[in-house]
Coordinates of C-alpha atoms in Angstrom, one line a residue:
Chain A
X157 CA 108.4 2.5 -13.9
X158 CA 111.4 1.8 -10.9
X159 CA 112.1 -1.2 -14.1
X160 CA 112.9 1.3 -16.5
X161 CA 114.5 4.0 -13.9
X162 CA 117.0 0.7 -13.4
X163 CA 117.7 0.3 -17.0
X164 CA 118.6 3.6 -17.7
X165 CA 120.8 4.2 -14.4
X166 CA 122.5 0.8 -15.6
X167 CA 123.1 2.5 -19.2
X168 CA 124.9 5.4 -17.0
X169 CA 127.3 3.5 -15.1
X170 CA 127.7 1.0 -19.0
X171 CA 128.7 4.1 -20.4
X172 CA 131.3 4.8 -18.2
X173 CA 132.8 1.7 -18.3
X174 CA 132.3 1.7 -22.3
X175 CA 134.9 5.1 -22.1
X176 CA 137.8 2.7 -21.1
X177 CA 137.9 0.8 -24.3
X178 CA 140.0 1.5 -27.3
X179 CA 138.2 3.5 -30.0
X180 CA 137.1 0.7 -32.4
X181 CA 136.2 -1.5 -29.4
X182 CA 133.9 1.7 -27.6
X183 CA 132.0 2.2 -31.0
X184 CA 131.1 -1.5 -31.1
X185 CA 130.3 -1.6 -27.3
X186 CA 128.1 1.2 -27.9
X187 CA 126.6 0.0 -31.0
X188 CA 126.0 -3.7 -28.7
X189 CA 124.6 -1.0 -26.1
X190 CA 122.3 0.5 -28.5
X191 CA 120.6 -2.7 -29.7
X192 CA 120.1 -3.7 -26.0
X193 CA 118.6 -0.4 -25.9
X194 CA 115.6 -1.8 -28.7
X195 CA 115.6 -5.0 -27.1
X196 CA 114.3 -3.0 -24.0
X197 CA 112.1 -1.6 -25.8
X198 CA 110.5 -4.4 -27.6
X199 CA 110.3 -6.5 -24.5
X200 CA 108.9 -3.2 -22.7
X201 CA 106.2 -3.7 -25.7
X202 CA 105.7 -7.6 -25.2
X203 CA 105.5 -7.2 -21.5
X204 CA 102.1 -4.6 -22.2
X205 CA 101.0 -7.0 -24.7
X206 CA 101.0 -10.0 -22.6
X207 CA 99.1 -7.4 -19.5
X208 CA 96.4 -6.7 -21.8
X209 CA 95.7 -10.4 -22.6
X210 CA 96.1 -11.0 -19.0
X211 CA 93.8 -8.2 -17.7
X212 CA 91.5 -9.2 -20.5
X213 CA 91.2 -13.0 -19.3
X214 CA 90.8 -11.8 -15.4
X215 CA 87.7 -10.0 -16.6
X216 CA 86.4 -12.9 -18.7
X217 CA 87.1 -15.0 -15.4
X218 CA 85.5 -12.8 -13.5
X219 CA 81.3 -13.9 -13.7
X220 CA 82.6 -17.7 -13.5
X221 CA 84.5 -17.3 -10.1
X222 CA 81.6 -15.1 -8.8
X223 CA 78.9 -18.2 -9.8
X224 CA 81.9 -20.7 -8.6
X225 CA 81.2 -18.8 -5.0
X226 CA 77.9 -19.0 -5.0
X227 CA 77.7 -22.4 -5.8
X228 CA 80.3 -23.1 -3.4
X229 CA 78.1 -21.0 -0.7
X230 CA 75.5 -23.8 -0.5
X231 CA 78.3 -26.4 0.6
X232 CA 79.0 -26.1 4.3
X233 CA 82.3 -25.9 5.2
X234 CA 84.0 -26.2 1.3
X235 CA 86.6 -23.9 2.1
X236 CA 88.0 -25.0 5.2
X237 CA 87.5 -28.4 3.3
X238 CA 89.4 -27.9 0.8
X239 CA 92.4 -25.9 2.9
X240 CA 92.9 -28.9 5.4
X241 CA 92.9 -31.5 1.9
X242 CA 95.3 -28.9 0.5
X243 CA 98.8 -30.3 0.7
X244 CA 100.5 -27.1 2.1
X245 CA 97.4 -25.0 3.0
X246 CA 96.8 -27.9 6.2
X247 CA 99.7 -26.5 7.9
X248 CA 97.6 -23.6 8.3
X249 CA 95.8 -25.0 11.8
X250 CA 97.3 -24.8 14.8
X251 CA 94.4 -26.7 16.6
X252 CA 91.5 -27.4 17.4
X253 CA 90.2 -24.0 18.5
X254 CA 91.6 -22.5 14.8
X255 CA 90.1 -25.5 12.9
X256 CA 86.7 -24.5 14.9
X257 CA 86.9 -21.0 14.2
X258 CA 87.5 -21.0 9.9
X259 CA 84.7 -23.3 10.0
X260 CA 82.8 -19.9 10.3
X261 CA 84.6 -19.0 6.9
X262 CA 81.9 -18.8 4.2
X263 CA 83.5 -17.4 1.1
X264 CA 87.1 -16.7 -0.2
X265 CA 87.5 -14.1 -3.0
X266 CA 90.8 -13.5 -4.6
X267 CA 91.3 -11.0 -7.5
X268 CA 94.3 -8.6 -9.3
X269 CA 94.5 -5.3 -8.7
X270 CA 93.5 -3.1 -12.3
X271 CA 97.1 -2.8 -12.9
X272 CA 97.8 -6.5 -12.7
X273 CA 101.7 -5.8 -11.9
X274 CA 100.7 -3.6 -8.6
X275 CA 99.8 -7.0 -6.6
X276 CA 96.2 -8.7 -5.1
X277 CA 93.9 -9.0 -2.5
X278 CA 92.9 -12.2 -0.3
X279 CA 89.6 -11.4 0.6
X280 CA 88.0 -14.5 3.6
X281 CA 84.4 -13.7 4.2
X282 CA 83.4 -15.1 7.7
X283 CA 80.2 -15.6 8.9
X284 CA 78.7 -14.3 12.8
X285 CA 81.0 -16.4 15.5
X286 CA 82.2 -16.3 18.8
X287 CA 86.0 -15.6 17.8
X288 CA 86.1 -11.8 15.9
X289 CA 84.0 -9.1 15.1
X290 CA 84.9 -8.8 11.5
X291 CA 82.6 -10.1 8.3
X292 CA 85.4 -10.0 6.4
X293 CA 89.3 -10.1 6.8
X294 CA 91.4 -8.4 3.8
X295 CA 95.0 -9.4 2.8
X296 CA 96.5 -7.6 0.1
X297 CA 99.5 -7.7 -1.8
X298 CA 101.4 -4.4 -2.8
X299 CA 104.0 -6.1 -4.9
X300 CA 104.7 -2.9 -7.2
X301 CA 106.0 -1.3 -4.0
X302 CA 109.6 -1.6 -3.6
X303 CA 110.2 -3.0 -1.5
X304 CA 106.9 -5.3 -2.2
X305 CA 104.4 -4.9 1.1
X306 CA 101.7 -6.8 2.3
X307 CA 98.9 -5.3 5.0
X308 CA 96.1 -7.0 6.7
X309 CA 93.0 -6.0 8.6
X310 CA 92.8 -5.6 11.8
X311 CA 91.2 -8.5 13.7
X312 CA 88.8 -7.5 16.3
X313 CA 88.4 -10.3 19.0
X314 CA 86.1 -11.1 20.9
X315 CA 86.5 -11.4 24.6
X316 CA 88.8 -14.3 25.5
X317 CA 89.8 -15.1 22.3
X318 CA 93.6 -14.1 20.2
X319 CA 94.0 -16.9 17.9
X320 CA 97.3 -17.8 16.6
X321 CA 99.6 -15.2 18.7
X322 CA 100.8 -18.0 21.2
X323 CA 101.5 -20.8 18.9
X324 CA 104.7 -21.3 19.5
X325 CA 105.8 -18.2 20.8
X326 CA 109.4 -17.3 20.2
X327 CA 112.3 -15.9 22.4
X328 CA 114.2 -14.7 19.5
X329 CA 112.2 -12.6 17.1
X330 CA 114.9 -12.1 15.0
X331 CA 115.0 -15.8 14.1
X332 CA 113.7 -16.1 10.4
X333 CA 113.6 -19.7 10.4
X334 CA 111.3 -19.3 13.8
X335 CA 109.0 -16.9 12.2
X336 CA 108.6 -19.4 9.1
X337 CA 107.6 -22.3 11.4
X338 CA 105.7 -20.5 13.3
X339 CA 103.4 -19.1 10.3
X340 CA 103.2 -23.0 9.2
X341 CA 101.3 -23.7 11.9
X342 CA 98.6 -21.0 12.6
X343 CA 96.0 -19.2 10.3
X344 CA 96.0 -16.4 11.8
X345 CA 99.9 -16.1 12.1
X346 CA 100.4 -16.3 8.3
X347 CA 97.0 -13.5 8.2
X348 CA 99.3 -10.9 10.4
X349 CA 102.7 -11.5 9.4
X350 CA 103.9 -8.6 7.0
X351 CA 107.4 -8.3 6.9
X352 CA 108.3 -10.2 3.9
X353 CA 105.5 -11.2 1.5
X354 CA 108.1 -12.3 -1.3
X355 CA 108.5 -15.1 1.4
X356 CA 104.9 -15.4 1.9
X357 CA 104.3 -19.4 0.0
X358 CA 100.9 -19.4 1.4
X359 CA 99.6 -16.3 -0.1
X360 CA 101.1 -18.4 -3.9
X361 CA 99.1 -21.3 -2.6
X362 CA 96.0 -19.4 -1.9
X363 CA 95.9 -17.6 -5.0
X364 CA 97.5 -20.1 -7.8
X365 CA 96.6 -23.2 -6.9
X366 CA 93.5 -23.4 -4.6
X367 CA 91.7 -20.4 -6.0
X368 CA 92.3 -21.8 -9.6
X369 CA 90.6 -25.1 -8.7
X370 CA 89.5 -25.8 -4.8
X371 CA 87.3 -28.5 -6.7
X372 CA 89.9 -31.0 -6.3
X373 CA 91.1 -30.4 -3.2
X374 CA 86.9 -30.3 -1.8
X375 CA 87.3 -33.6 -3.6
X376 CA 90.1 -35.6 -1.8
X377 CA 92.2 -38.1 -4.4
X378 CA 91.9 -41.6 -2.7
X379 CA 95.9 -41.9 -3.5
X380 CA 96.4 -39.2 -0.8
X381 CA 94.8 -40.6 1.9
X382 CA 96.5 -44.0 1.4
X383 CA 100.1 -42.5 0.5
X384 CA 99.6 -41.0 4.5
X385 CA 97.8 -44.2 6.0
X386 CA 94.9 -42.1 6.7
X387 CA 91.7 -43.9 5.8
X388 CA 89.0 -41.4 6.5
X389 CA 85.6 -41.9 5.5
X390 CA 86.3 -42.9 2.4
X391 CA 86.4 -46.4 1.1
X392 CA 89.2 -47.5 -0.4
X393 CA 88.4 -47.8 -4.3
X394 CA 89.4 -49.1 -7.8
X395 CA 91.1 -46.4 -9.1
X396 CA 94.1 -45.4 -7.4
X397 CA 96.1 -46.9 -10.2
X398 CA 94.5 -44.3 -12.6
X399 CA 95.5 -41.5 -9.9
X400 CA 98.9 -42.6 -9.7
X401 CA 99.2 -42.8 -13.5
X402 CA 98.0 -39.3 -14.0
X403 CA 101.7 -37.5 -14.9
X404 CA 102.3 -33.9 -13.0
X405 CA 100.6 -31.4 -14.3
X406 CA 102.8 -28.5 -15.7
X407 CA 100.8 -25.6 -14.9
X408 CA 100.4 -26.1 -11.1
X409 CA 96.9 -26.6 -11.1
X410 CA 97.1 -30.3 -10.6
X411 CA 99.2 -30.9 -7.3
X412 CA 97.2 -33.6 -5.9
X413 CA 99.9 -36.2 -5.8
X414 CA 102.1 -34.1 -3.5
X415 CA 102.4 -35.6 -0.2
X416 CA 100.0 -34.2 2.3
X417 CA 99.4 -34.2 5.8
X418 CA 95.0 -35.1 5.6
X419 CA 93.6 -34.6 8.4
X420 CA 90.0 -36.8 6.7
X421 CA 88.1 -36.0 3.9
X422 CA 85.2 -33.7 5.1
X423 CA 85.4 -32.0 8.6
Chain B
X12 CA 97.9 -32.1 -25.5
X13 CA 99.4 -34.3 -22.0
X14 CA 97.6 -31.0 -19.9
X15 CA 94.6 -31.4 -21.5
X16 CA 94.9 -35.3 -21.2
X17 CA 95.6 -35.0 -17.5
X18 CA 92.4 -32.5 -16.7
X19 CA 89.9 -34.9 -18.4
X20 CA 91.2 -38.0 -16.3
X21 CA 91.2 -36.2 -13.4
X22 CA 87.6 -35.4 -14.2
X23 CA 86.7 -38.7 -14.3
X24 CA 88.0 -39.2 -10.9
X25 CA 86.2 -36.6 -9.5
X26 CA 82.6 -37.8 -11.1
X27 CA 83.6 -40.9 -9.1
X28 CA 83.6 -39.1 -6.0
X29 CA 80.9 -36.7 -7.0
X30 CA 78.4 -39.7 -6.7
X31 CA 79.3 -40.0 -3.1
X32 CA 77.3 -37.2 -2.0
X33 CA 73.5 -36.3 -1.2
X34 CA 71.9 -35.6 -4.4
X35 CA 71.4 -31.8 -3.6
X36 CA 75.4 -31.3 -3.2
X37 CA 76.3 -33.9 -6.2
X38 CA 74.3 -31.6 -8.4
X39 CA 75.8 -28.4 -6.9
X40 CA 79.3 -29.9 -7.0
X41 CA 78.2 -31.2 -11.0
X42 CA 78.1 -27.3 -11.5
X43 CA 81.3 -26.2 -10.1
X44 CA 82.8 -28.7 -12.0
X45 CA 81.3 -27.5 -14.7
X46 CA 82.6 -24.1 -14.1
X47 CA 85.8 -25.6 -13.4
X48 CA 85.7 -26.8 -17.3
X49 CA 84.8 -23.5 -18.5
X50 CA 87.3 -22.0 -16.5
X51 CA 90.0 -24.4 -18.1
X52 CA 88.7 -23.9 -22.0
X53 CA 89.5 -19.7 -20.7
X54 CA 92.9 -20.9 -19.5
X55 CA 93.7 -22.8 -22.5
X56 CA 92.7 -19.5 -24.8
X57 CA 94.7 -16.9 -22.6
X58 CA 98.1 -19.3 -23.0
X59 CA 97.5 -19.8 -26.6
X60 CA 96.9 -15.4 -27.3
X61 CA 99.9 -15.3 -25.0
X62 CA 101.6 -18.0 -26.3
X63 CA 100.9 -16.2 -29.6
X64 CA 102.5 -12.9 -28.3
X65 CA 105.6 -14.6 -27.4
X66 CA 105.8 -15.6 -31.2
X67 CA 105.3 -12.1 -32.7
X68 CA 108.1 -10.7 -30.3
X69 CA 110.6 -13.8 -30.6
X70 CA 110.3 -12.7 -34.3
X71 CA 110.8 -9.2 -33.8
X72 CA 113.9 -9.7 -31.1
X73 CA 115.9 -12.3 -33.9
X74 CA 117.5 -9.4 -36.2
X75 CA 118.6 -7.9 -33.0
X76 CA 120.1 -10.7 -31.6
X77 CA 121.4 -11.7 -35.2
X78 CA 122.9 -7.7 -35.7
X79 CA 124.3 -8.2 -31.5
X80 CA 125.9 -11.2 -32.8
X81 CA 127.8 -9.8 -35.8
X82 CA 129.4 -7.2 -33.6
X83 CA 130.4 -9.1 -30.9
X84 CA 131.9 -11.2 -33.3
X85 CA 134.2 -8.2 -33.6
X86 CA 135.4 -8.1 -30.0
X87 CA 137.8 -11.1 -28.8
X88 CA 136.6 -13.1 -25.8
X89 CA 133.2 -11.7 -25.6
X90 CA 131.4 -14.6 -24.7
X91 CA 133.8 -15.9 -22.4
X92 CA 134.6 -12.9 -20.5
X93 CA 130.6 -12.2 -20.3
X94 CA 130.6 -16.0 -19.0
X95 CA 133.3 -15.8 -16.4
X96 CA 132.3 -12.6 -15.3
X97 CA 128.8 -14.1 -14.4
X98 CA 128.0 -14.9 -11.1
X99 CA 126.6 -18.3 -11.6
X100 CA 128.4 -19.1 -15.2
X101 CA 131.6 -18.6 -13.7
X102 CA 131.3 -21.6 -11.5
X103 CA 131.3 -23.7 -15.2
X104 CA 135.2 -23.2 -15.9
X105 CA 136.9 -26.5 -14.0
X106 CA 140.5 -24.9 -14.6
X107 CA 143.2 -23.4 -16.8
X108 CA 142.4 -25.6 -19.5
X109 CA 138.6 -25.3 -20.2
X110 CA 139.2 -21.7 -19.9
X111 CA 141.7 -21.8 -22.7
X112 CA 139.6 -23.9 -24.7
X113 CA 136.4 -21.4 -23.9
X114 CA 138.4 -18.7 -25.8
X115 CA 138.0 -20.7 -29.0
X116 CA 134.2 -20.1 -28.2
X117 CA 133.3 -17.2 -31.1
X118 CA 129.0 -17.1 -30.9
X119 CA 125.9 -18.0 -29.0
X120 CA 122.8 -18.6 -30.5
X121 CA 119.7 -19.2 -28.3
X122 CA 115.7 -19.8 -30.2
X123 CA 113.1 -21.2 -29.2
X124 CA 111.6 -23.8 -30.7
X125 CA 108.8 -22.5 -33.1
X126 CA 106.3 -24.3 -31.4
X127 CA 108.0 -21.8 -28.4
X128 CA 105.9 -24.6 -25.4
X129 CA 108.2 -27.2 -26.8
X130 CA 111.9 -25.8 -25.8
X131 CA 114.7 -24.4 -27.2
X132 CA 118.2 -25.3 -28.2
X133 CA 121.4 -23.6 -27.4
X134 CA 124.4 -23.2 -29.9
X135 CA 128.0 -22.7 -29.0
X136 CA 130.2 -21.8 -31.6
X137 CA 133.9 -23.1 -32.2
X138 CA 136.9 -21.5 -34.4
X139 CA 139.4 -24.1 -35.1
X140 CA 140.8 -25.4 -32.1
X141 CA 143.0 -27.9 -30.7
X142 CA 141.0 -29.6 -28.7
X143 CA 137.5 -30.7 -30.6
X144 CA 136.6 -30.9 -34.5
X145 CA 133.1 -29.5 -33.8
X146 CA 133.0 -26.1 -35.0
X147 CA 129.2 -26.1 -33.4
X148 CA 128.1 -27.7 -30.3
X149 CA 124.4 -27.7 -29.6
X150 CA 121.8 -28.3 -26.9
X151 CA 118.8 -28.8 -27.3
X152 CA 115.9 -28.7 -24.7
X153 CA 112.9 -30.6 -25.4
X154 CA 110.1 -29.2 -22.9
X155 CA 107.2 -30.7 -24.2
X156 CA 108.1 -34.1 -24.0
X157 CA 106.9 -36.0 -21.0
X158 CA 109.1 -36.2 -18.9
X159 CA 111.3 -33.4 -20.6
X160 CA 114.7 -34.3 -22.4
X161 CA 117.9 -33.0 -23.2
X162 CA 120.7 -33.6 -26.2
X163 CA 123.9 -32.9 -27.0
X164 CA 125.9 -32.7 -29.8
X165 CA 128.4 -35.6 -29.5
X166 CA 132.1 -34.1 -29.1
X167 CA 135.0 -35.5 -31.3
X168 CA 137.7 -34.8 -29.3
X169 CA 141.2 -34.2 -31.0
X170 CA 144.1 -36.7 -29.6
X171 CA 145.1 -35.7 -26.1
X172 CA 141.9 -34.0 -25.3
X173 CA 139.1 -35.0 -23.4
X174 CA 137.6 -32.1 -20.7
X175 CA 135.4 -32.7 -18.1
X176 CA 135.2 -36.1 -17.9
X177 CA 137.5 -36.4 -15.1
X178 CA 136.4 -33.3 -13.2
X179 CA 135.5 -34.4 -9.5
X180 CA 135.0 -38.0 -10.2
X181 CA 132.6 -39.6 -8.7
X182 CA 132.5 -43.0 -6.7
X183 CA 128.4 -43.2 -6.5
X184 CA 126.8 -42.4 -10.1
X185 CA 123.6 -42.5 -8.3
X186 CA 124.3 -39.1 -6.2
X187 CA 122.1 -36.6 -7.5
X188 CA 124.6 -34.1 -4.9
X189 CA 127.6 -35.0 -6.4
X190 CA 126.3 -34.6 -10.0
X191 CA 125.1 -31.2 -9.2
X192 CA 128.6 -30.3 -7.5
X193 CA 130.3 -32.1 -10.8
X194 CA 128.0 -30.4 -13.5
X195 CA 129.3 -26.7 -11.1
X196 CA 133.0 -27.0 -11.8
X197 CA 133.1 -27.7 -15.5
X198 CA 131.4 -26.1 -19.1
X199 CA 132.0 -29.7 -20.9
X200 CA 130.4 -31.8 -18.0
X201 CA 127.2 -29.8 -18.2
X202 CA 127.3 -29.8 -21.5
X203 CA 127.2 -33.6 -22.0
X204 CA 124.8 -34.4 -19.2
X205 CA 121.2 -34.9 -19.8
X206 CA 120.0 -36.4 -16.9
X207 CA 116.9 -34.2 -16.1
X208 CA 116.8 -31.2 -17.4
X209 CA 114.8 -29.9 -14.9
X210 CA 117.1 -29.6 -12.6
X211 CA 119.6 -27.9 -15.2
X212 CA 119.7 -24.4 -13.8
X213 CA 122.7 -23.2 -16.0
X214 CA 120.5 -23.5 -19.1
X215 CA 118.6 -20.8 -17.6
X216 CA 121.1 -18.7 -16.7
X217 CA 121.8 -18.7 -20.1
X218 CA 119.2 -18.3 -21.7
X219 CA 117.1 -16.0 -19.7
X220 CA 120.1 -13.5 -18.5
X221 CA 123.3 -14.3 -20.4
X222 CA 121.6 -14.2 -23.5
X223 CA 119.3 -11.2 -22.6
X224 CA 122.0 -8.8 -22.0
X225 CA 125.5 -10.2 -22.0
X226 CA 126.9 -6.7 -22.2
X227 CA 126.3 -6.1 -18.5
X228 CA 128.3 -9.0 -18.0
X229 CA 131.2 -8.2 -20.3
X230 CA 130.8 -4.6 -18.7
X231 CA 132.2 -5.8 -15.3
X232 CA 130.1 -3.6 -12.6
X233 CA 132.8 -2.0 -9.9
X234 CA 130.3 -3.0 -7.2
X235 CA 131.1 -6.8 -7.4
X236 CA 134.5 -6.6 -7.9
X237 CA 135.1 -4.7 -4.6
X238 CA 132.4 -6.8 -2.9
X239 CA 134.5 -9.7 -3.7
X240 CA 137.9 -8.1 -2.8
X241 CA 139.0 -8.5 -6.5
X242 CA 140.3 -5.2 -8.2
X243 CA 141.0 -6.3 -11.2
X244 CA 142.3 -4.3 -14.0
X245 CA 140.0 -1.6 -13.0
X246 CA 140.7 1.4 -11.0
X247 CA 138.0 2.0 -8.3
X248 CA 135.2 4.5 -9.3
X249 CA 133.3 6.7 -8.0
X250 CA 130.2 5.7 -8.8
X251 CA 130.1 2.8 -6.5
X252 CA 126.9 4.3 -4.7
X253 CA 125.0 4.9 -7.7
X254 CA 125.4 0.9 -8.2
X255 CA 124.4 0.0 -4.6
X256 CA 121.5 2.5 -5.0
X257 CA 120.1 0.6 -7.8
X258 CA 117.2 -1.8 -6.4
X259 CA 117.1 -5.0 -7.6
X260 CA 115.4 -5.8 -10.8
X261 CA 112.2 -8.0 -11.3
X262 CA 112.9 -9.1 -14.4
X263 CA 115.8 -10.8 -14.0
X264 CA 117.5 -8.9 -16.6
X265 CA 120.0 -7.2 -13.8
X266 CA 121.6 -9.3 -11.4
X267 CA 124.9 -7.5 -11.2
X268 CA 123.9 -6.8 -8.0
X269 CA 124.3 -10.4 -7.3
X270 CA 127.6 -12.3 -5.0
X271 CA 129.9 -13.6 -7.8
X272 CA 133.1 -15.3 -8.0
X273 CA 134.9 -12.8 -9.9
X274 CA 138.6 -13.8 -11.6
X275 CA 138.7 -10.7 -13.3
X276 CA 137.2 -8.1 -16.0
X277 CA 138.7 -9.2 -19.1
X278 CA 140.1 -12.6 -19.8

């Protein structure tokens, strides 16, 4: 537990400082100390509390997300559907030969490691194409390390084909703010990049919000497509008022009013 | 329940678009949205266990902070010190004469709400002063109210006396900027403005890491003092490494680590 290790090194170097203090103040400083000491405790206590519940719930999710994908396996192209509709996911492609090659993307599973707290995998199924050799590539998330880690599989082209290394290839690889835009734009950028996944938004978007309900982003709100002049197939309907009553939704599961670059409904 | 409220009109909308499709995929769609609902009635149960975990501990935590609160009532300048030693606190003290005023400050209290999903309030604490007759202020943050809200306590300022107010006054009321850099430099400007409590970081600050542990606060770490240049009353320690060598903590309980505009260890 480094949380814990941190705690008690910080007790250490309180003490210390405790020592400086007259001798009424130090025993009431070390009283204060000692109740922050049980507070620890007791949020050490809530903290395993709240785990369980959480671990519980992921298991009683479990069957349902695994029927959601099977479902969603009889819908051609849902997921690459739902991440072009998705307001931050769309800056994912960086063309046309990237939007081509996740149409080959059949199923995306996302799941906890056992110990919640030690991070989560991406998992994006793909089916037989021209691009890689993989069935499946695997993101995961080691965000117990310290510092936090992230490590993807290695892509095996195909002959010809390197997706997303050239978008935007950068003279100064030092440049932070290059690296960012530069994942915006490619897929298989954001898949490779590992060197700060507390910076990694896309791996949030993935696993909080599309995961939790790609439903709605499969299902494009009219109000989005106007809002970005885009008409796509859709025809224009009643209820847009309706959307653009709908208040934001607290728990992030509900971001379909966000601006967002559409690229159509269905592609 | 405005979440609840919000997921069965966006329902609606998507049975709209649901019909759009070929009866094979409306019927398959039909069923992820009706895992989707199953999914949300499990959502709905974790946060409430959870919810109902938060409860159990808040009660368990109050004699502590009750019993931390009688002690510190026994050290002079606690609060404020803790306060001004903090490295985004201290931007809340607009001069010499809010500071002066601050030492009249003799307790916090911080609770949640009982219903916990519906806020909290803050209480500041007054002895008898020359410049309010207040002997409590309060804020109080309703959460569940759509959009949320703030209040405060009116002040009754004594003759003469009137902080804040004038701090960085601004020509355009409308500039969210310059209410941000207004609400930075003063403790009574923030206090009194309840513009969007969304955007009100220093209630945060207090109430998930002031609040938490103000000791570490009050106890001054040597590491930020010599990172800012500032020696204060302290002599320079040996322990400095041990500090630096202390990774930074998730919970957001240790942030000594953190820049801060030190003006000293004890004021």
């Amino acid at each position: 537990m480094t949380d814990t290790m941190n705690k008690k090194l910080k007790r250490i170097s309180e003490s210390d400082r405790i020592s400086e203090y007259d001798h009424a103040t130090q025993k009431t400083l070390e009283e204060i100390d000692a109740i922050q000491n049980e507070l620890d405790t007791i949020n050490e206590k809530a903290s395993e509390e709240i785990l369980q519940i959480e671990r519980k719930y992921n298991r009683i999710r479990k069957p349902h997300f695994e029927k959601r994908n099977q479902l969603i396996n009889s819908i051609p192209n849902f997921w690459v559907t739902a991440m072009m509709n998705h307001p931050d996911l769309s800056n994912l492609f960086s063309g046309q030969e990237e939007e081509d090659c996740l149409h080959h993307l059949t199923k995306i599973e996302i799941e906890d490691f056992e110990d919640i707290m030690s991070g989560y995998y991406i998992k994006f199924y793909f089916d037989e194409n021209p691009y890689f050799e993989n069935a499946v590539l695997t993101k995961e998330y080691h965000l117990g390390n310290d510092p936090p880690t992230s490590k993807s599989s290695q892509i095996i082209w195909k002959e010809g084909y390197q997706l997303g290394q050239n978008t935007q290839e950068t003279t100064n690889k030092n440049s932070r703010k290059r690296r960012v835009d530069c994942l915006k734009t490619s897929f298989f950028n954001w898949f490779n990049d590992n060197i700060d996944p507390y910076t990694d938004d896309f791996a949030e978007e993935f696993k909080d919000d599309l995961w939790l309900n790609p439903l709605q982003y499969y299902l494009v709100a009219d109000g989005q497509e106007e809002e970005n002049g885009i008409e796509g197939e859709e025809e224009s309907s009643s209820d847009d008022n309706d959307d653009s009553a709908i208040p934001e939704d607290q728990s992030g599961t509900n971001s379909q009013s966000a601006s967002s670059s559409l690229t159509g409904r269905t592609v």
